């Protein structure tokens, strides 16, 4: 059975009350009649509508009508103050009638009662729906592990979810306090609007260089994203126990909050705890520093050991009188020294990912120029290498290849002392490197025809071909106006 609509009738005259009683006598309504405000207040809890006139209780009801939680139908005399009525009738489901001498206004009471009831029911459904949605959102916000906050236009907290307990705070403890309450004092000047914008005054930043602020009020591409700063734990007011600092990554957006601060723009933001991530990052950074230091020390020791071997070979060669035997020792010494230079370059370089090709070949040619006495023979050396970092597995074989080819140019291309040039170049073409050693000496054909050359290739050429195969390359020899050896081998761009 459908519930009756309860109506409280608060009219000044019994005549008007009787008219309303007859107008609503169709069985849908249950009427209660009030003689004063106290009675109205007693009946208010069960009422759906109040029907009253502006003279009831000497006009006191009208003055307090905006405070009643029940919609009203007001019967108004034509001379009643419209502004006063408008001020008091704030409930959008309420309505009014203008009293007339013939009491025709009573005909509209049933219609208005139905309308007011329908509007109120509709508003109640909407409000209930809004309450359910808001309740769902609030439960969602409470369940989010990240800190969700809202600031007013002056940077004071007006909302925080329960996740702020990660910092030892209850939301109620921070409401009404400035966001500086939880930001580390050293970081505050970097995220405070009044401080930061003063430094950017007159500077055009664009979206990418826009300053990152805790109380961000911009939208779109210029909103704050990825701002990292230290957040204060409640139990560490003096910042003595720095180990419990929480690092937060902030994302914030400007929003209009007129219900809190007029027309100013406030801030909604999200704080994601990155303390563990940052600790892991710092730990990894320290481990990488230790690893790099250790690797550099290893390369330094390997270089020193190779130089010791080179020195021993030099001492042994001094004991050999046979020129052919001595040249073998010198060749071994130069190859050992070329490998030592690779380790030296890795030790001195800023990266252990590879060897700086330009710096290495300059250093290698300086060493070989001294070994083969290029200055007195008038032989110049030229190095042209792109900005390439050679991976260690390519650099070591290439150092031996380069030493062998440059030594051959000195020994065979310029067998007699005369002016000339030996050029070394390393160029990239996609994922292939081209290494070239050329000279303007007598060339391969003439060198082969010389009496000192034997019919077989010799161990130098065998070594060269083996090393080229090791780096996955191909060797090409060009005999035109001197000697050129070109080696092409793959080195992916990612290396």
Coordinates of C-alpha atoms in Angstrom, one line a residue:
X1 CA 0.0 0.0 0.0
X2 CA 1.4 3.4 -1.0
X3 CA 2.3 5.6 1.9
X4 CA 0.2 8.8 2.4
X5 CA 1.9 12.2 2.0
X6 CA 2.0 13.9 5.4
X7 CA 1.2 17.6 5.3
X8 CA 1.6 20.0 8.1
X9 CA -0.9 22.9 7.8
X10 CA 0.1 26.1 9.5
X11 CA -2.4 28.8 8.5
X12 CA -3.4 31.9 10.5
X13 CA -7.2 31.4 10.1
X14 CA -9.3 28.3 10.7
X15 CA -11.1 29.2 7.5
X16 CA -8.0 28.7 5.4
X17 CA -7.1 25.5 7.2
X18 CA -10.6 24.2 6.5
X19 CA -10.3 25.1 2.8
X20 CA -7.0 23.2 2.6
X21 CA -8.5 20.2 4.4
X22 CA -11.3 20.0 1.8
X23 CA -8.8 20.5 -1.2
X24 CA -6.6 17.6 0.0
X25 CA -9.4 15.2 1.0
X26 CA -8.9 12.7 -1.8
X27 CA -7.1 10.1 0.4
X28 CA -3.6 10.6 -0.8
X29 CA -2.7 13.0 2.0
X30 CA -2.6 12.9 5.8
X31 CA -3.0 16.3 7.4
X32 CA -1.7 17.7 10.7
X33 CA -2.8 21.1 11.8
X34 CA -0.4 23.4 13.8
X35 CA -1.3 26.4 15.9
X36 CA 2.2 27.7 16.7
X37 CA 5.9 27.2 15.8
X38 CA 6.4 24.7 18.6
X39 CA 3.7 22.4 17.1
X40 CA 5.3 22.8 13.7
X41 CA 8.7 21.8 15.1
X42 CA 7.1 18.7 16.7
X43 CA 5.4 17.6 13.5
X44 CA 8.4 18.4 11.3
X45 CA 10.2 15.1 11.5
X46 CA 7.3 13.1 9.9
X47 CA 6.2 15.8 7.4
X48 CA 6.6 15.8 3.7
X49 CA 5.2 19.3 3.0
X50 CA 4.3 22.3 5.0
X51 CA 1.5 24.6 3.8
X52 CA 1.6 28.0 5.6
X53 CA 0.9 31.6 5.1
X54 CA 3.2 34.5 5.6
X55 CA 1.3 35.8 8.6
X56 CA 1.5 32.5 10.6
X57 CA 3.0 33.1 14.1
X58 CA 3.3 36.8 13.2
X59 CA 5.6 36.1 10.3
X60 CA 8.2 34.2 12.3
X61 CA 7.7 31.0 10.3
X62 CA 8.5 32.8 7.1
X63 CA 11.7 34.3 8.6
X64 CA 12.9 30.9 9.7
X65 CA 11.7 28.9 6.7
X66 CA 15.1 28.6 5.1
X67 CA 16.2 26.5 8.1
X68 CA 13.4 23.9 7.9
X69 CA 14.4 20.7 6.1
X70 CA 10.9 20.3 4.6
X71 CA 9.6 22.0 1.4
X72 CA 6.8 24.5 1.8
X73 CA 3.9 25.9 0.0
X74 CA 3.4 29.6 1.1
X75 CA 0.2 31.5 0.7
X76 CA 1.2 35.2 0.2
X77 CA -0.7 38.4 0.2
X78 CA -0.3 40.5 -2.9
X79 CA 1.4 43.3 -0.9
X80 CA 4.0 41.0 0.6
X81 CA 7.7 41.9 0.2
X82 CA 9.0 39.9 -2.8
X83 CA 12.7 40.2 -1.8
X84 CA 11.9 38.9 1.7
X85 CA 10.1 35.9 0.2
X86 CA 12.9 35.2 -2.3
X87 CA 15.5 35.3 0.5
X88 CA 13.6 32.8 2.7
X89 CA 12.4 30.4 0.0
X90 CA 15.8 28.8 -0.8
X91 CA 14.5 25.2 -1.2
X92 CA 14.1 24.7 -4.9
X93 CA 11.1 22.3 -4.4
X94 CA 9.1 24.9 -2.5
X95 CA 6.4 27.0 -4.1
X96 CA 4.0 29.9 -3.3
X97 CA 0.5 31.1 -4.1
X98 CA -0.9 34.7 -4.1
X99 CA -4.0 35.0 -2.0
X100 CA -7.0 36.5 -3.8
X101 CA -10.3 37.8 -2.3
X102 CA -12.4 35.0 -3.9
X103 CA -10.2 32.3 -2.5
X104 CA -9.5 30.9 -6.0
X105 CA -5.9 30.2 -4.8
X106 CA -7.2 27.0 -3.0
X107 CA -7.8 25.4 -6.4
X108 CA -4.1 25.2 -7.0
X109 CA -3.2 23.6 -3.7
X110 CA -3.6 19.9 -4.9
X111 CA -1.5 20.6 -8.0
X112 CA 1.2 22.3 -6.1
X113 CA 1.2 19.7 -3.4
X114 CA 1.8 17.0 -6.1
X115 CA 4.4 19.1 -7.8
X116 CA 6.3 19.8 -4.6
X117 CA 6.2 16.1 -3.6
X118 CA 7.4 15.0 -7.1
X119 CA 10.3 17.5 -7.1
X120 CA 11.3 16.6 -3.6
X121 CA 11.3 12.9 -4.4
X122 CA 13.3 13.6 -7.5
X123 CA 15.8 15.6 -5.6
X124 CA 16.0 13.0 -2.9
X125 CA 16.7 10.3 -5.5
X126 CA 19.4 12.5 -7.1
X127 CA 20.9 13.3 -3.7
X128 CA 20.9 9.6 -2.7
X129 CA 22.6 8.8 -6.0
X130 CA 25.2 11.5 -5.4
X131 CA 25.7 10.3 -1.8
X132 CA 26.2 6.8 -3.1
X133 CA 28.7 7.9 -5.8
X134 CA 30.5 10.2 -3.3
X135 CA 30.6 7.3 -0.9
X136 CA 32.1 5.1 -3.5
X137 CA 34.7 7.7 -4.4
X138 CA 35.5 8.3 -0.8
X139 CA 36.0 4.6 -0.2
X140 CA 38.2 4.5 -3.3
X141 CA 40.3 7.4 -2.1
X142 CA 40.7 5.8 1.3
X143 CA 41.8 2.5 -0.4
X144 CA 44.4 4.2 -2.7
X145 CA 47.9 3.5 -1.3
X146 CA 49.1 6.9 -2.6
X147 CA 48.5 10.1 -0.7
X148 CA 45.6 12.1 -2.2
X149 CA 45.4 15.7 -1.1
X150 CA 43.5 19.0 -1.9
X151 CA 44.9 22.4 -1.1
X152 CA 43.0 25.7 -1.1
X153 CA 44.3 28.7 -3.1
X154 CA 46.8 29.6 -0.4
X155 CA 48.3 26.2 -0.1
X156 CA 46.4 24.9 3.0
X157 CA 45.2 21.3 3.2
X158 CA 41.4 20.9 3.0
X159 CA 41.4 17.2 2.3
X160 CA 43.8 14.2 2.8
X161 CA 43.1 10.5 2.4
X162 CA 44.1 7.9 5.0
X163 CA 47.4 7.1 3.1
X164 CA 49.0 10.1 4.8
X165 CA 49.4 7.8 7.8
X166 CA 52.5 6.5 6.0
X167 CA 54.1 9.7 7.3
X168 CA 52.7 9.2 10.8
X169 CA 49.9 11.8 10.4
X170 CA 46.2 11.5 10.7
X171 CA 44.3 13.5 8.0
X172 CA 42.6 15.6 10.7
X173 CA 46.0 16.7 12.0
X174 CA 47.0 18.3 8.7
X175 CA 43.6 19.8 7.7
X176 CA 44.0 23.6 7.8
X177 CA 47.8 23.5 7.9
X178 CA 50.1 24.7 5.1
X179 CA 51.7 22.1 2.8
X180 CA 55.1 23.2 4.1
X181 CA 54.2 21.2 7.3
X182 CA 55.2 18.0 5.5
X183 CA 57.9 19.3 3.1
X184 CA 61.6 19.1 4.0
X185 CA 62.8 22.7 4.7
X186 CA 65.7 22.3 2.2
X187 CA 63.2 21.4 -0.5
X188 CA 60.5 23.9 0.3
X189 CA 62.2 26.9 -1.6
X190 CA 62.2 24.7 -4.7
X191 CA 58.5 24.0 -4.7
X192 CA 56.9 27.0 -3.0
X193 CA 55.0 29.1 -5.6
X194 CA 56.0 32.6 -4.2
X195 CA 59.6 31.7 -4.0
X196 CA 60.0 29.8 -7.3
X197 CA 58.0 32.2 -9.6
X198 CA 60.1 35.1 -8.3
X199 CA 63.1 33.4 -9.9
X200 CA 61.3 32.8 -13.2
X201 CA 59.9 36.4 -13.5
X202 CA 60.3 37.6 -17.1
X203 CA 61.6 34.2 -18.3
X204 CA 59.7 32.2 -21.0
X205 CA 59.8 28.6 -20.0
X206 CA 57.4 26.8 -22.3
X207 CA 55.7 23.5 -21.2
X208 CA 58.9 21.4 -20.8
X209 CA 60.9 23.9 -18.7
X210 CA 57.9 25.1 -16.6
X211 CA 58.8 25.1 -12.8
X212 CA 57.5 22.2 -10.8
X213 CA 55.5 23.2 -7.8
X214 CA 53.8 21.4 -5.0
X215 CA 50.7 23.6 -5.1
X216 CA 50.4 23.5 -8.9
X217 CA 47.5 25.4 -10.4
X218 CA 48.0 24.8 -14.1
X219 CA 46.4 22.3 -16.4
X220 CA 47.4 20.5 -19.5
X221 CA 51.0 20.0 -20.4
X222 CA 52.2 22.5 -17.9
X223 CA 50.8 20.7 -14.8
X224 CA 53.3 19.3 -12.4
X225 CA 54.4 15.8 -13.1
X226 CA 57.2 13.7 -11.6
X227 CA 58.2 16.2 -8.9
X228 CA 60.4 14.4 -6.3
X229 CA 61.0 15.9 -2.9
X230 CA 61.4 14.8 0.7
X231 CA 58.4 14.6 3.0
X232 CA 58.6 15.0 6.8
X233 CA 57.5 12.2 9.1
X234 CA 55.4 13.3 12.0
X235 CA 57.7 11.8 14.6
X236 CA 60.7 13.5 13.3
X237 CA 60.0 17.3 13.7
X238 CA 63.7 18.2 14.0
X239 CA 64.9 16.2 11.0
X240 CA 67.3 14.3 13.2
X241 CA 66.5 10.8 11.9
X242 CA 67.1 11.4 8.2
X243 CA 66.7 7.7 7.5
X244 CA 62.9 7.8 7.8
X245 CA 62.4 10.6 5.3
X246 CA 59.9 9.7 2.7
X247 CA 60.6 10.6 -0.9
X248 CA 57.4 11.5 -2.7
X249 CA 56.7 11.8 -6.4
X250 CA 54.1 14.5 -6.9
X251 CA 51.5 15.0 -9.6
X252 CA 49.2 18.0 -9.1
X253 CA 46.6 19.9 -11.0
X254 CA 44.8 23.2 -10.5
X255 CA 41.1 23.0 -9.7
X256 CA 38.3 25.6 -8.9
X257 CA 37.2 25.3 -5.3
X258 CA 34.8 28.2 -4.8
X259 CA 33.1 26.5 -1.8
X260 CA 36.4 26.9 0.1
X261 CA 38.1 30.1 -1.0
X262 CA 35.9 32.2 -3.2
X263 CA 37.2 32.5 -6.7
X264 CA 40.8 31.4 -6.1
X265 CA 42.2 28.2 -7.7
X266 CA 43.2 25.4 -5.4
X267 CA 45.1 22.2 -6.1
X268 CA 44.4 18.5 -6.3
X269 CA 47.4 16.2 -6.1
X270 CA 48.8 12.7 -5.7
X271 CA 51.9 11.7 -3.8
X272 CA 53.4 8.4 -4.7
X273 CA 56.0 7.0 -2.2
X274 CA 59.2 6.4 -4.0
X275 CA 61.4 5.9 -0.9
X276 CA 62.1 2.2 -1.5
X277 CA 62.7 2.9 -5.2
X278 CA 65.1 5.8 -4.3
X279 CA 66.9 3.7 -1.8
X280 CA 67.4 1.0 -4.3
X281 CA 68.5 3.5 -6.9
X282 CA 71.1 5.0 -4.5
X283 CA 72.3 1.5 -3.5
X284 CA 72.6 0.6 -7.2
X285 CA 74.5 3.8 -7.9
X286 CA 76.9 3.1 -5.1
X287 CA 77.4 -0.5 -6.4
X288 CA 78.0 0.9 -9.9
X289 CA 80.6 3.3 -8.5
X290 CA 82.3 0.4 -6.7
X291 CA 82.1 -1.7 -9.8
X292 CA 83.5 1.0 -12.0
X293 CA 86.3 1.6 -9.6
X294 CA 87.1 -2.1 -9.4
X295 CA 87.1 -2.4 -13.2
X296 CA 89.3 0.6 -13.6
X297 CA 91.7 -0.9 -11.1
X298 CA 91.7 -4.2 -13.0
X299 CA 92.4 -2.4 -16.3
X300 CA 95.2 -0.4 -14.6
X301 CA 96.8 -3.5 -13.2
X302 CA 96.5 -5.4 -16.5
X303 CA 98.1 -2.4 -18.2
X304 CA 100.9 -2.4 -15.7
X305 CA 101.4 -6.1 -16.1
X306 CA 101.5 -5.8 -19.9
X307 CA 104.0 -3.0 -19.6
X308 CA 106.2 -5.3 -17.4
X309 CA 106.0 -7.9 -20.1
X310 CA 106.9 -5.3 -22.7
X311 CA 109.9 -4.2 -20.6
X312 CA 111.1 -7.8 -20.2
X313 CA 110.9 -8.3 -23.9
X314 CA 112.9 -5.1 -24.4
X315 CA 115.6 -6.3 -21.9
X316 CA 115.7 -9.7 -23.6
X317 CA 116.0 -8.1 -27.1
X318 CA 119.1 -6.2 -25.9
X319 CA 120.8 -9.6 -25.3
X320 CA 120.2 -10.8 -28.9
X321 CA 122.8 -9.8 -31.5
X322 CA 121.0 -11.4 -34.5
X323 CA 118.9 -8.6 -36.2
X324 CA 116.2 -11.0 -37.3
X325 CA 115.8 -12.4 -33.8
X326 CA 115.8 -8.9 -32.3
X327 CA 113.0 -7.8 -34.7
X328 CA 110.8 -10.6 -33.5
X329 CA 111.2 -9.4 -29.9
X330 CA 110.5 -5.8 -31.0
X331 CA 107.3 -7.0 -32.9
X332 CA 106.1 -8.9 -29.8
X333 CA 106.9 -5.9 -27.6
X334 CA 104.9 -3.5 -29.7
X335 CA 101.9 -5.9 -29.8
X336 CA 102.0 -6.2 -26.0
X337 CA 102.2 -2.4 -25.7
X338 CA 99.3 -1.9 -28.1
X339 CA 97.1 -4.1 -25.8
X340 CA 98.4 -2.3 -22.7
X341 CA 97.3 1.0 -24.3
X342 CA 93.7 -0.4 -24.7
X343 CA 93.6 -1.0 -20.9
X344 CA 95.1 2.4 -20.3
X345 CA 92.4 4.1 -22.4
X346 CA 89.7 2.2 -20.4
X347 CA 91.3 3.2 -17.1
X348 CA 91.6 6.9 -18.1
X349 CA 88.2 7.1 -19.9
X350 CA 84.9 8.3 -18.4
X351 CA 83.1 5.1 -19.6
X352 CA 83.9 1.5 -19.3
X353 CA 81.5 0.7 -22.1
X354 CA 84.2 1.0 -24.8
X355 CA 87.4 2.6 -25.9
X356 CA 87.5 6.1 -27.4
X357 CA 88.7 5.3 -30.9
X358 CA 90.2 8.7 -31.7
X359 CA 92.1 9.0 -28.5
X360 CA 93.4 5.4 -28.6
X361 CA 94.7 5.6 -32.2
X362 CA 96.4 8.9 -31.5
X363 CA 98.2 7.3 -28.5
X364 CA 99.0 4.2 -30.5
X365 CA 100.5 6.1 -33.4
X366 CA 102.6 8.2 -31.1
X367 CA 104.1 5.1 -29.5
X368 CA 104.7 3.3 -32.9
X369 CA 106.3 6.5 -34.3
X370 CA 108.8 6.3 -31.5
X371 CA 109.5 2.6 -32.0
X372 CA 110.1 3.0 -35.8
X373 CA 111.9 6.4 -35.5
X374 CA 109.5 8.1 -37.8
X375 CA 110.8 11.6 -37.1
X376 CA 114.3 11.0 -38.4
X377 CA 112.9 9.0 -41.4
X378 CA 110.5 11.9 -42.3
X379 CA 107.4 9.7 -42.0
X380 CA 104.3 11.4 -40.8
X381 CA 101.3 9.8 -39.3
X382 CA 97.7 11.0 -39.6
X383 CA 94.6 9.7 -37.6
X384 CA 91.0 10.4 -38.6
X385 CA 88.5 8.6 -36.4
X386 CA 84.8 9.4 -35.8
X387 CA 83.4 9.8 -32.3
X388 CA 83.2 6.0 -31.8
X389 CA 83.4 4.0 -28.7
X390 CA 84.9 0.6 -29.6
X391 CA 83.5 -2.3 -27.5
X392 CA 86.3 -4.1 -25.6
X393 CA 85.8 -7.3 -27.6
X394 CA 86.5 -5.4 -30.8
X395 CA 89.1 -2.9 -29.5
X396 CA 91.6 -5.6 -28.4
X397 CA 91.8 -7.5 -31.7
X398 CA 91.8 -4.2 -33.6
X399 CA 94.7 -2.9 -31.6
X400 CA 96.8 -5.9 -32.7
X401 CA 95.6 -5.5 -36.3
X402 CA 96.4 -1.8 -36.3
X403 CA 99.9 -2.4 -34.8
X404 CA 100.6 -5.1 -37.4
X405 CA 99.5 -3.0 -40.4
X406 CA 101.3 0.2 -39.2
X407 CA 104.5 -1.8 -38.5
X408 CA 104.3 -3.3 -42.0
X409 CA 104.0 0.2 -43.5
X410 CA 107.2 1.2 -41.7
X411 CA 109.1 -2.0 -42.5
X412 CA 108.0 -2.6 -46.1
X413 CA 106.3 0.5 -47.4
X414 CA 109.2 2.7 -46.4
X415 CA 112.1 0.2 -46.4
X416 CA 114.5 3.1 -47.3
X417 CA 114.4 6.3 -45.3
X418 CA 112.3 8.8 -47.2
X419 CA 109.5 11.1 -46.6
X420 CA 105.9 9.7 -46.5
X421 CA 102.6 9.5 -44.7
X422 CA 100.8 6.7 -43.0
X423 CA 97.1 7.3 -42.5
X424 CA 94.7 5.6 -40.1
X425 CA 91.0 6.1 -40.3
X426 CA 87.9 4.6 -38.7
X427 CA 84.5 5.5 -40.1
X428 CA 80.9 4.2 -39.4
X429 CA 78.4 3.3 -42.1
X430 CA 75.2 2.2 -40.4
X431 CA 76.1 -0.8 -38.2
X432 CA 79.4 -1.4 -40.0
X433 CA 82.8 0.1 -39.1
X434 CA 85.4 0.6 -41.8
X435 CA 89.0 0.6 -40.5
X436 CA 91.7 1.7 -43.0
X437 CA 95.5 1.9 -42.9
X438 CA 97.1 3.4 -45.9
X439 CA 100.5 4.7 -46.9
X440 CA 102.1 6.3 -49.9
X441 CA 105.1 4.0 -49.9
X442 CA 106.2 1.5 -52.5
X443 CA 103.0 -0.6 -52.4
X444 CA 102.3 -4.3 -51.9
X445 CA 103.6 -5.5 -55.3
X446 CA 107.0 -3.8 -55.0
X447 CA 107.3 -5.0 -51.4
X448 CA 106.7 -8.6 -52.5
X449 CA 109.2 -8.3 -55.2
X450 CA 111.9 -7.1 -52.9
X451 CA 114.7 -9.7 -52.2
X452 CA 114.0 -9.8 -48.4
X453 CA 110.5 -11.2 -49.0
X454 CA 110.0 -14.9 -48.9
X455 CA 107.4 -16.8 -50.9
X456 CA 105.1 -17.5 -48.0
X457 CA 102.8 -14.9 -46.3
X458 CA 104.5 -15.3 -42.9
X459 CA 103.1 -15.3 -39.4
X460 CA 102.1 -11.6 -39.6
X461 CA 99.6 -12.1 -42.3
X462 CA 98.2 -15.3 -40.7
X463 CA 97.7 -13.4 -37.5
X464 CA 96.0 -10.6 -39.3
X465 CA 93.5 -12.8 -41.1
X466 CA 92.8 -14.7 -37.9
X467 CA 92.0 -11.5 -36.0
X468 CA 89.8 -10.2 -38.8
X469 CA 87.8 -13.4 -38.7
X470 CA 87.5 -13.1 -34.9
X471 CA 85.8 -9.7 -35.1
X472 CA 83.5 -11.0 -37.9
X473 CA 85.1 -8.7 -40.6
X474 CA 86.3 -8.8 -44.1
X475 CA 89.8 -7.7 -45.3
X476 CA 90.6 -5.9 -48.6
X477 CA 94.0 -5.0 -49.8
X478 CA 94.4 -2.2 -52.4
X479 CA 97.7 -1.6 -54.3
X480 CA 97.4 1.8 -55.9
X481 CA 99.9 4.6 -55.3
X482 CA 101.0 2.9 -52.1
X483 CA 99.4 0.3 -49.9
X484 CA 95.9 0.3 -48.4
X485 CA 94.3 -2.3 -46.2
X486 CA 90.6 -2.0 -45.5
X487 CA 88.8 -4.0 -42.8
X488 CA 85.0 -3.8 -42.5
X489 CA 83.4 -5.4 -39.4
X490 CA 80.0 -5.1 -37.7
X491 CA 79.4 -3.0 -34.6
X492 CA 75.7 -2.4 -33.8
X493 CA 74.7 1.1 -32.9
X494 CA 73.6 0.0 -29.5
X495 CA 77.1 -1.0 -28.7

